[in-house]
Amino acid sequence: SLSENKESFGENVYRIIRILNGVPESIGSWNSINAEKSESRMVLEYNFEYLNGVSFTKGCYVGQELTARTHHTGIVRKRLLPVILSNSALDAKLRTERALNRISGSDFSEELIPDGILWTGDVKECEVFQKSLEEFCGKRNSIEFVQESVSNLALGLVRMDSAFESSSEFISKPIQINDSVFACAYKPKYLQSNQY
């Protein structure tokens, strides 16, 4: 159980909760991690409009016109989403459903990170998950790149049209990373009532 393994996550608890909620750490880390891949990224792909990180009524910033135009057309094809990795499609889906139910619920008096989401098995297997995901990422795949990861969780830039059956779905279909690694992404609560 996670309660017994809390020490192994230690300082990463804040990071895990942030990733489960689909929140990037900062624009600074956003630009420095995968710098070559994030040069052409838009703040809308990182959900900053829902996190009160961008204004459409005031201010002046680089890319403001393109950001406003994209916002008003309503089409953002990729989003930074929590991704949960596992060694089977079914397990990835079950862990994702647990995470979504926990994050979307109002029962925050319980454990911050409930059992059944994080990988509590062999740490080397998590390293395999993360390495496999990084190798899988690319422009033609459902997950374009990973911003950060811890345990079997990642924040990845997900192509919405190829990962989700429809815009009303909250959990992606299982994405086969390779023969032994599968992933599911989900929309955090702040994205659930919005079209992509």
XYZ file of N, CA and C in Angstrom:
588
model
N 0.836 -1.196 0.000
C 0.000 0.000 0.000
C 0.870 1.245 0.000
N 0.319 2.326 -0.522
C 1.086 3.567 -0.646
C 1.487 4.115 0.703
N 0.622 3.969 1.716
C 0.941 4.498 3.038
C 2.267 3.928 3.536
N 2.515 2.648 3.255
C 3.759 2.022 3.680
C 4.944 2.505 2.851
N 4.690 2.974 1.619
C 5.769 3.378 0.718
C 5.904 4.889 0.578
N 5.228 5.665 1.434
C 5.259 7.124 1.325
C 6.677 7.673 1.345
N 7.547 7.067 2.174
C 8.912 7.564 2.279
C 9.615 7.513 0.921
N 9.292 6.505 0.117
C 9.964 6.381 -1.177
C 9.564 7.509 -2.127
N 8.403 8.134 -1.902
C 7.989 9.251 -2.746
C 8.404 10.581 -2.114
N 8.434 10.641 -0.780
C 8.942 11.777 -0.021
C 8.694 13.138 -0.633
N 9.781 13.780 -1.071
C 9.695 15.145 -1.584
C 8.909 15.245 -2.881
N 8.617 14.121 -3.520
C 7.877 14.144 -4.773
C 6.365 14.214 -4.589
N 5.876 14.195 -3.349
C 4.429 14.201 -3.117
C 3.779 15.421 -3.775
N 4.361 16.610 -3.580
C 3.808 17.820 -4.212
C 3.806 17.667 -5.732
N 4.916 17.186 -6.269
C 5.049 17.008 -7.718
C 4.018 16.008 -8.240
N 3.810 14.923 -7.513
C 2.833 13.903 -7.910
C 1.425 14.498 -7.945
N 1.067 15.247 -6.912
C -0.265 15.864 -6.859
C -0.434 16.864 -8.004
N 0.616 17.634 -8.287
C 0.566 18.614 -9.374
C 0.387 17.909 -10.719
N 1.132 16.832 -10.942
C 1.003 16.086 -12.197
C -0.385 15.458 -12.306
N -0.885 14.868 -11.217
C -2.228 14.276 -11.237
C -3.294 15.303 -11.592
N -3.055 16.565 -11.237
C -3.998 17.637 -11.556
C -3.694 18.313 -12.887
N -2.654 17.870 -13.580
C -2.342 18.401 -14.905
C -1.804 19.819 -14.887
N -1.056 20.170 -13.853
C -0.551 21.537 -13.713
C 0.959 21.559 -13.938
N 1.423 22.267 -14.995
C 2.867 22.396 -15.173
C 3.445 23.260 -14.065
N 4.724 23.047 -13.742
C 5.308 23.774 -12.618
C 5.355 25.275 -12.866
N 5.880 25.681 -13.997
C 5.965 27.108 -14.314
C 6.325 27.260 -15.773
N 6.183 28.465 -16.267
C 6.586 28.720 -17.642
C 8.090 28.536 -17.765
N 8.833 28.866 -16.711
C 10.283 28.686 -16.733
C 10.663 27.244 -16.986
N 10.035 26.314 -16.252
C 10.358 24.897 -16.454
C 9.795 24.416 -17.784
N 8.680 25.005 -18.184
C 8.075 24.640 -19.460
C 9.039 24.962 -20.597
N 9.710 26.094 -20.531
C 10.639 26.463 -21.594
C 11.964 25.721 -21.516
N 12.384 25.327 -20.318
C 13.698 24.713 -20.206
C 13.677 23.210 -20.446
N 12.585 22.545 -20.096
C 12.486 21.109 -20.325
C 12.069 20.902 -21.775
N 12.782 20.058 -22.484
C 12.497 19.831 -23.901
C 12.500 21.138 -24.676
N 13.493 21.986 -24.413
C 13.544 23.327 -24.999
C 13.360 23.312 -26.510
N 14.029 22.364 -27.187
C 13.922 22.340 -28.648
C 12.506 22.001 -29.092
N 11.757 21.251 -28.270
C 10.395 20.867 -28.634
C 9.367 21.888 -28.161
N 9.729 22.735 -27.204
C 8.744 23.662 -26.658
C 8.820 25.045 -27.275
N 9.770 25.266 -28.196
C 9.899 26.586 -28.805
C 8.618 27.030 -29.489
N 7.967 26.124 -30.187
C 6.784 26.492 -30.957
C 5.483 26.212 -30.209
N 5.546 25.965 -28.927
C 4.358 25.672 -28.135
C 3.595 26.933 -27.791
N 2.289 26.755 -27.630
C 1.426 27.863 -27.241
C 0.970 27.662 -25.800
N 0.752 28.765 -25.110
C 0.294 28.665 -23.718
C -1.049 27.938 -23.633
N -1.841 27.965 -24.694
C -3.132 27.284 -24.677
C -2.953 25.762 -24.647
N -1.889 25.260 -25.250
C -1.626 23.817 -25.207
C -1.278 23.372 -23.788
N -0.824 24.307 -22.978
C -0.459 24.010 -21.591
C -1.580 24.379 -20.617
N -2.764 24.658 -21.154
C -3.985 24.893 -20.368
C -3.928 26.151 -19.505
N -3.057 27.093 -19.838
C -2.915 28.282 -19.003
C -4.174 29.146 -18.984
N -5.023 29.051 -20.003
C -6.256 29.844 -19.967
C -7.196 29.357 -18.868
N -7.141 28.068 -18.534
C -7.986 27.523 -17.471
C -7.350 27.667 -16.094
N -6.063 27.927 -16.069
C -5.331 28.081 -14.807
C -5.073 29.560 -14.501
N -5.805 30.454 -15.172
C -5.673 31.908 -15.018
C -4.255 32.381 -15.289
N -3.623 31.779 -16.281
C -2.251 32.138 -16.613
C -2.126 33.009 -17.848
N -3.245 33.311 -18.482
C -3.213 34.164 -19.667
C -4.502 34.991 -19.697
N -4.360 36.248 -20.096
C -5.526 37.130 -20.183
C -5.818 37.434 -21.645
N -7.102 37.489 -21.981
C -7.495 37.840 -23.335
C -8.050 39.267 -23.388
N -7.989 39.968 -22.260
C -8.544 41.322 -22.214
C -7.516 42.401 -21.908
N -6.341 42.019 -21.431
C -5.349 43.046 -21.113
C -3.942 42.508 -21.311
N -3.008 43.416 -21.277
C -1.609 43.032 -21.343
C -1.069 42.987 -22.758
N 0.224 42.821 -22.838
C 0.910 42.738 -24.110
C 2.050 41.742 -23.927
N 2.055 40.694 -24.714
C 3.099 39.691 -24.592
C 3.368 39.071 -25.956
N 4.523 38.472 -26.102
C 4.901 37.836 -27.351
C 3.918 36.706 -27.646
N 3.383 36.708 -28.849
C 2.444 35.670 -29.243
C 1.006 35.961 -28.873
N 0.731 37.165 -28.386
C -0.621 37.498 -27.921
C -1.662 37.379 -29.036
N -1.332 37.876 -30.233
C -2.306 37.834 -31.323
C -2.647 36.398 -31.719
N -1.628 35.553 -31.863
C -1.865 34.157 -32.219
C -2.624 33.434 -31.109
N -2.265 33.697 -29.861
C -2.950 33.067 -28.728
C -4.422 33.469 -28.708
N -4.707 34.764 -28.873
C -6.098 35.240 -28.864
C -6.882 34.657 -30.037
N -6.277 34.644 -31.204
C -6.966 34.113 -32.390
C -7.284 32.620 -32.201
N -6.327 31.861 -31.701
C -6.553 30.431 -31.463
C -7.634 30.220 -30.410
N -7.588 31.009 -29.352
C -8.599 30.909 -28.294
C -9.999 31.153 -28.851
N -10.137 32.163 -29.678
C -11.467 32.517 -30.186
C -11.962 31.564 -31.274
N -11.067 30.861 -31.955
C -11.525 29.839 -32.907
C -11.929 28.573 -32.151
N -11.361 28.397 -30.948
C -11.733 27.265 -30.106
C -11.072 25.954 -30.466
N -10.038 25.996 -31.308
C -9.396 24.757 -31.724
C -7.967 24.696 -31.185
N -7.780 23.848 -30.194
C -6.445 23.556 -29.666
C -6.298 22.044 -29.808
N -5.439 21.620 -30.693
C -5.346 20.206 -31.061
C -4.559 19.353 -30.071
N -3.707 19.989 -29.271
C -2.891 19.260 -28.299
C -3.046 19.910 -26.931
N -3.000 19.093 -25.895
C -3.104 19.589 -24.522
C -2.093 18.855 -23.646
N -1.575 19.565 -22.660
C -0.715 18.953 -21.658
C -1.620 18.251 -20.658
N -1.506 16.920 -20.575
C -2.395 16.121 -19.737
C -1.605 15.147 -18.872
N -2.195 14.746 -17.750
C -1.590 13.669 -16.962
C -1.678 12.360 -17.748
N -0.599 11.600 -17.714
C -0.522 10.308 -18.397
C -0.098 9.268 -17.358
N -0.800 8.157 -17.312
C -0.470 7.094 -16.365
C 0.000 5.877 -17.155
N 1.156 5.352 -16.752
C 1.792 4.239 -17.447
C 1.640 2.947 -16.659
N 1.557 1.831 -17.382
C 1.507 0.532 -16.722
C 1.979 -0.540 -17.690
N 1.987 -1.782 -17.211
C 2.460 -2.880 -18.043
C 1.333 -3.595 -18.790
N 0.092 -3.115 -18.654
C -1.009 -3.663 -19.445
C -2.024 -2.560 -19.717
N -2.756 -2.698 -20.806
C -3.759 -1.694 -21.181
C -4.844 -1.596 -20.104
N -5.286 -2.754 -19.598
C -6.339 -2.774 -18.578
C -5.881 -2.085 -17.295
N -4.665 -2.388 -16.847
C -4.153 -1.778 -15.622
C -3.971 -0.263 -15.794
N -3.488 0.165 -16.954
C -3.335 1.601 -17.210
C -4.691 2.300 -17.128
N -5.708 1.670 -17.719
C -7.068 2.244 -17.703
C -7.619 2.293 -16.273
N -7.443 1.207 -15.508
C -7.944 1.176 -14.123
C -7.261 2.223 -13.249
N -5.943 2.347 -13.369
C -5.212 3.356 -12.591
C -5.661 4.762 -12.976
N -5.921 4.968 -14.268
C -6.376 6.272 -14.753
C -7.766 6.585 -14.222
N -8.661 5.594 -14.216
C -10.002 5.808 -13.666
C -9.928 6.165 -12.186
N -9.060 5.490 -11.425
C -8.893 5.817 -10.000
C -8.400 7.250 -9.826
N -7.425 7.625 -10.641
C -6.877 8.986 -10.547
C -7.947 10.016 -10.884
N -8.687 9.780 -11.945
C -9.723 10.731 -12.361
C -10.809 10.850 -11.305
N -11.251 9.726 -10.753
C -12.274 9.765 -9.699
C -11.764 10.517 -8.476
N -10.511 10.332 -8.137
C -9.931 10.984 -6.964
C -9.784 12.488 -7.183
N -9.256 12.850 -8.331
C -9.008 14.262 -8.622
C -10.326 15.007 -8.845
N -11.306 14.359 -9.452
C -12.585 15.012 -9.737
C -13.503 15.052 -8.527
N -13.241 14.210 -7.543
C -14.105 14.136 -6.371
C -13.868 15.275 -5.401
N -14.673 15.295 -4.365
C -14.544 16.357 -3.362
C -14.066 15.798 -2.028
N -13.553 14.562 -2.038
C -13.175 13.906 -0.792
C -11.694 14.115 -0.465
N -11.281 15.374 -0.381
C -9.875 15.667 -0.146
C -9.469 15.505 1.317
N -10.360 15.001 2.160
C -9.987 14.749 3.551
C -9.234 13.429 3.668
N -9.342 12.585 2.639
C -8.639 11.300 2.645
C -7.182 11.510 2.266
N -6.499 10.410 1.981
C -5.108 10.467 1.546
C -4.978 11.390 0.339
N -3.891 12.160 0.290
C -3.664 13.026 -0.861
C -3.465 12.228 -2.145
N -2.735 11.122 -2.026
C -2.492 10.266 -3.181
C -3.035 8.882 -2.829
N -4.180 8.510 -3.381
C -4.784 7.235 -2.997
C -4.027 6.036 -3.540
N -4.228 4.908 -2.885
C -3.626 3.658 -3.345
C -4.170 3.316 -4.728
N -3.377 2.576 -5.472
C -3.845 2.066 -6.752
C -3.561 2.951 -7.942
N -2.900 4.091 -7.747
C -2.558 4.952 -8.880
C -1.069 4.840 -9.174
N -0.255 5.063 -8.147
C 1.192 5.023 -8.326
C 1.707 3.594 -8.357
N 2.777 3.395 -9.075
C 3.411 2.096 -9.181
C 4.219 1.867 -7.915
N 3.867 0.852 -7.134
C 4.589 0.577 -5.892
C 5.459 -0.664 -6.027
N 5.549 -1.174 -7.242
C 6.387 -2.347 -7.490
C 7.841 -1.945 -7.693
N 8.522 -2.692 -8.508
C 9.937 -2.495 -8.783
C 10.193 -1.120 -9.401
N 11.093 -0.365 -8.795
C 11.436 0.980 -9.288
C 12.030 0.907 -10.687
N 12.762 -0.146 -10.972
C 13.371 -0.296 -12.301
C 12.298 -0.367 -13.390
N 11.128 -0.906 -13.036
C 10.043 -0.982 -14.015
C 9.541 0.423 -14.364
N 9.490 1.322 -13.378
C 9.106 2.715 -13.652
C 10.106 3.370 -14.589
N 11.378 3.078 -14.399
C 12.400 3.616 -15.296
C 12.189 3.115 -16.715
N 11.796 1.857 -16.860
C 11.492 1.296 -18.180
C 10.274 2.012 -18.768
N 9.234 2.231 -17.944
C 8.038 2.963 -18.403
C 8.446 4.323 -18.969
N 9.204 5.079 -18.167
C 9.569 6.443 -18.559
C 10.444 6.453 -19.808
N 11.431 5.576 -19.874
C 12.309 5.515 -21.047
C 11.505 5.119 -22.287
N 10.618 4.152 -22.155
C 9.781 3.717 -23.284
C 8.912 4.866 -23.779
N 8.341 5.628 -22.846
C 7.483 6.748 -23.232
C 8.283 7.811 -23.976
N 9.472 8.131 -23.470
C 10.301 9.137 -24.143
C 10.678 8.690 -25.551
N 10.960 7.407 -25.737
C 11.305 6.885 -27.064
C 10.094 6.890 -27.999
N 8.908 6.700 -27.437
C 7.670 6.630 -28.220
C 7.254 8.002 -28.751
N 7.509 9.029 -27.966
C 7.013 10.368 -28.284
C 7.512 10.857 -29.637
N 6.623 11.564 -30.338
C 6.979 12.137 -31.628
C 5.786 12.811 -32.258
N 6.030 13.567 -33.300
C 4.979 14.363 -33.939
C 3.821 13.528 -34.464
N 4.067 12.288 -34.845
C 2.996 11.472 -35.426
C 2.318 10.570 -34.408
N 2.739 10.609 -33.168
C 2.172 9.740 -32.146
C 1.163 10.484 -31.277
N 0.365 9.726 -30.531
C -0.670 10.317 -29.676
C -0.089 11.215 -28.595
N 1.118 10.889 -28.134
C 1.786 11.717 -27.129
C 3.019 12.298 -27.805
N 3.040 13.635 -27.944
C 4.115 14.262 -28.701
C 5.409 14.356 -27.912
N 5.340 14.778 -26.654
C 6.512 14.744 -25.795
C 6.111 14.824 -24.343
N 7.052 14.473 -23.477
C 6.816 14.462 -22.037
C 7.506 15.666 -21.431
N 6.755 16.429 -20.628
C 7.365 17.567 -19.959
C 8.117 17.118 -18.720
N 7.493 16.247 -17.927
C 8.150 15.724 -16.725
C 7.466 14.432 -16.315
N 8.171 13.652 -15.491
C 7.589 12.403 -15.027
C 8.140 12.037 -13.658
N 7.351 11.263 -12.929
C 7.751 10.711 -11.641
C 6.971 9.410 -11.457
N 7.647 8.375 -10.987
C 7.034 7.062 -10.838
C 6.433 6.645 -12.185
N 5.171 6.254 -12.216
C 4.527 5.872 -13.469
C 3.605 6.974 -13.989
N 3.836 8.211 -13.537
C 3.045 9.366 -13.970
C 3.887 10.268 -14.858
N 3.216 10.960 -15.773
C 3.912 11.923 -16.620
C 2.943 13.029 -16.986
N 3.499 14.186 -17.318
C 2.734 15.250 -17.957
C 3.185 15.238 -19.405
N 2.284 14.918 -20.302
C 2.661 14.806 -21.708
C 1.768 15.649 -22.593
N 2.324 16.100 -23.704
C 1.547 16.841 -24.691
C 0.826 15.817 -25.557
N -0.491 15.739 -25.402
C -1.313 14.690 -26.006
C -2.101 15.244 -27.183
N -2.076 14.528 -28.296
C -2.898 14.881 -29.462
C -4.324 14.436 -29.157
N -5.207 15.384 -28.969
C -6.562 15.094 -28.509
C -7.348 14.228 -29.491
N -7.219 14.494 -30.781
C -8.018 13.749 -31.756
C -7.606 12.283 -31.882
N -6.343 11.965 -31.674
C -5.936 10.565 -31.808
C -5.993 9.796 -30.486
N -5.955 10.491 -29.352
C -5.964 9.799 -28.060
C -7.374 9.556 -27.521
N -8.302 10.462 -27.825
C -9.662 10.361 -27.279
C -10.646 9.971 -28.363
N -11.586 9.102 -28.002
C -12.624 8.667 -28.939
C -13.486 9.847 -29.384
N -13.840 10.716 -28.415
C -14.643 11.901 -28.720
C -14.306 12.989 -27.708
N -14.768 14.196 -27.983
C -14.458 15.312 -27.074
C -15.178 15.179 -25.739
N -16.202 14.324 -25.665
C -16.931 14.165 -24.403
C -16.275 13.126 -23.487
N -15.284 12.389 -23.984
C -14.569 11.398 -23.172
C -13.591 12.096 -22.237
N -13.459 11.592 -21.019
C -12.507 12.160 -20.058
C -11.228 11.338 -19.971
N -11.295 10.061 -20.352
C -10.138 9.176 -20.312
C -9.840 8.724 -21.738
N -8.561 8.782 -22.104
C -8.181 8.366 -23.455
C -8.302 6.852 -23.605
N -8.321 6.426 -24.835
C -8.208 4.988 -25.072
C -6.773 4.595 -24.700
N -6.544 3.340 -24.321
C -5.173 2.926 -23.992
C -4.244 3.124 -25.202
N -3.090 3.680 -24.936
C -2.103 3.948 -25.980
C -0.970 2.936 -25.796
N -0.728 2.142 -26.818
C 0.344 1.143 -26.717
C 1.669 1.812 -27.037
N 2.530 1.883 -26.015
C 3.839 2.509 -26.158
C 4.806 1.529 -26.827
N 4.808 0.294 -26.360
C 5.555 -0.805 -26.978
C 4.900 -2.107 -26.523
N 5.566 -3.235 -26.689
C 4.951 -4.528 -26.349
C 4.584 -4.673 -24.881
N 5.304 -3.965 -23.998
C 5.069 -4.175 -22.561
C 4.720 -2.905 -21.785
N 4.491 -1.793 -22.476
C 4.150 -0.544 -21.782
C 2.935 0.087 -22.457
N 1.955 0.467 -21.609
C 0.734 1.103 -22.086
C 0.507 2.380 -21.298
N -0.241 3.310 -21.877
C -0.509 4.581 -21.208
C -1.955 4.980 -21.430
N -2.488 5.731 -20.477
C -3.788 6.387 -20.630
C -3.616 7.815 -20.137
N -4.223 8.738 -20.843
C -4.235 10.137 -20.420
C -5.644 10.464 -19.947
N -5.768 11.514 -19.150
C -7.107 11.950 -18.756
C -7.161 13.458 -18.661
N -8.395 13.963 -18.786
C -8.612 15.401 -18.693
C -8.844 15.773 -17.231
N -8.039 16.678 -16.692
C -8.281 17.142 -15.321
C -9.641 17.831 -15.230
N -10.126 18.010 -14.033
C -11.462 18.563 -13.806
C -11.679 19.882 -14.553
N -10.673 20.755 -14.573
C -10.859 22.063 -15.212
C -11.020 21.971 -16.733
N -10.686 20.843 -17.336
C -10.870 20.652 -18.784
C -12.122 19.869 -19.125
N -12.767 19.261 -18.151
C -13.861 18.352 -18.442
C -15.086 19.021 -19.031
N -15.337 20.254 -18.694
C -16.533 20.917 -19.230
C -16.219 21.718 -20.483
N -14.995 21.613 -20.965
C -14.587 22.390 -22.138
C -14.291 21.491 -23.311
N -14.655 21.962 -24.484
C -14.329 21.231 -25.715
C -12.854 21.445 -26.001
N -12.249 20.538 -26.687
C -10.874 20.731 -27.125
C -10.906 21.152 -28.553
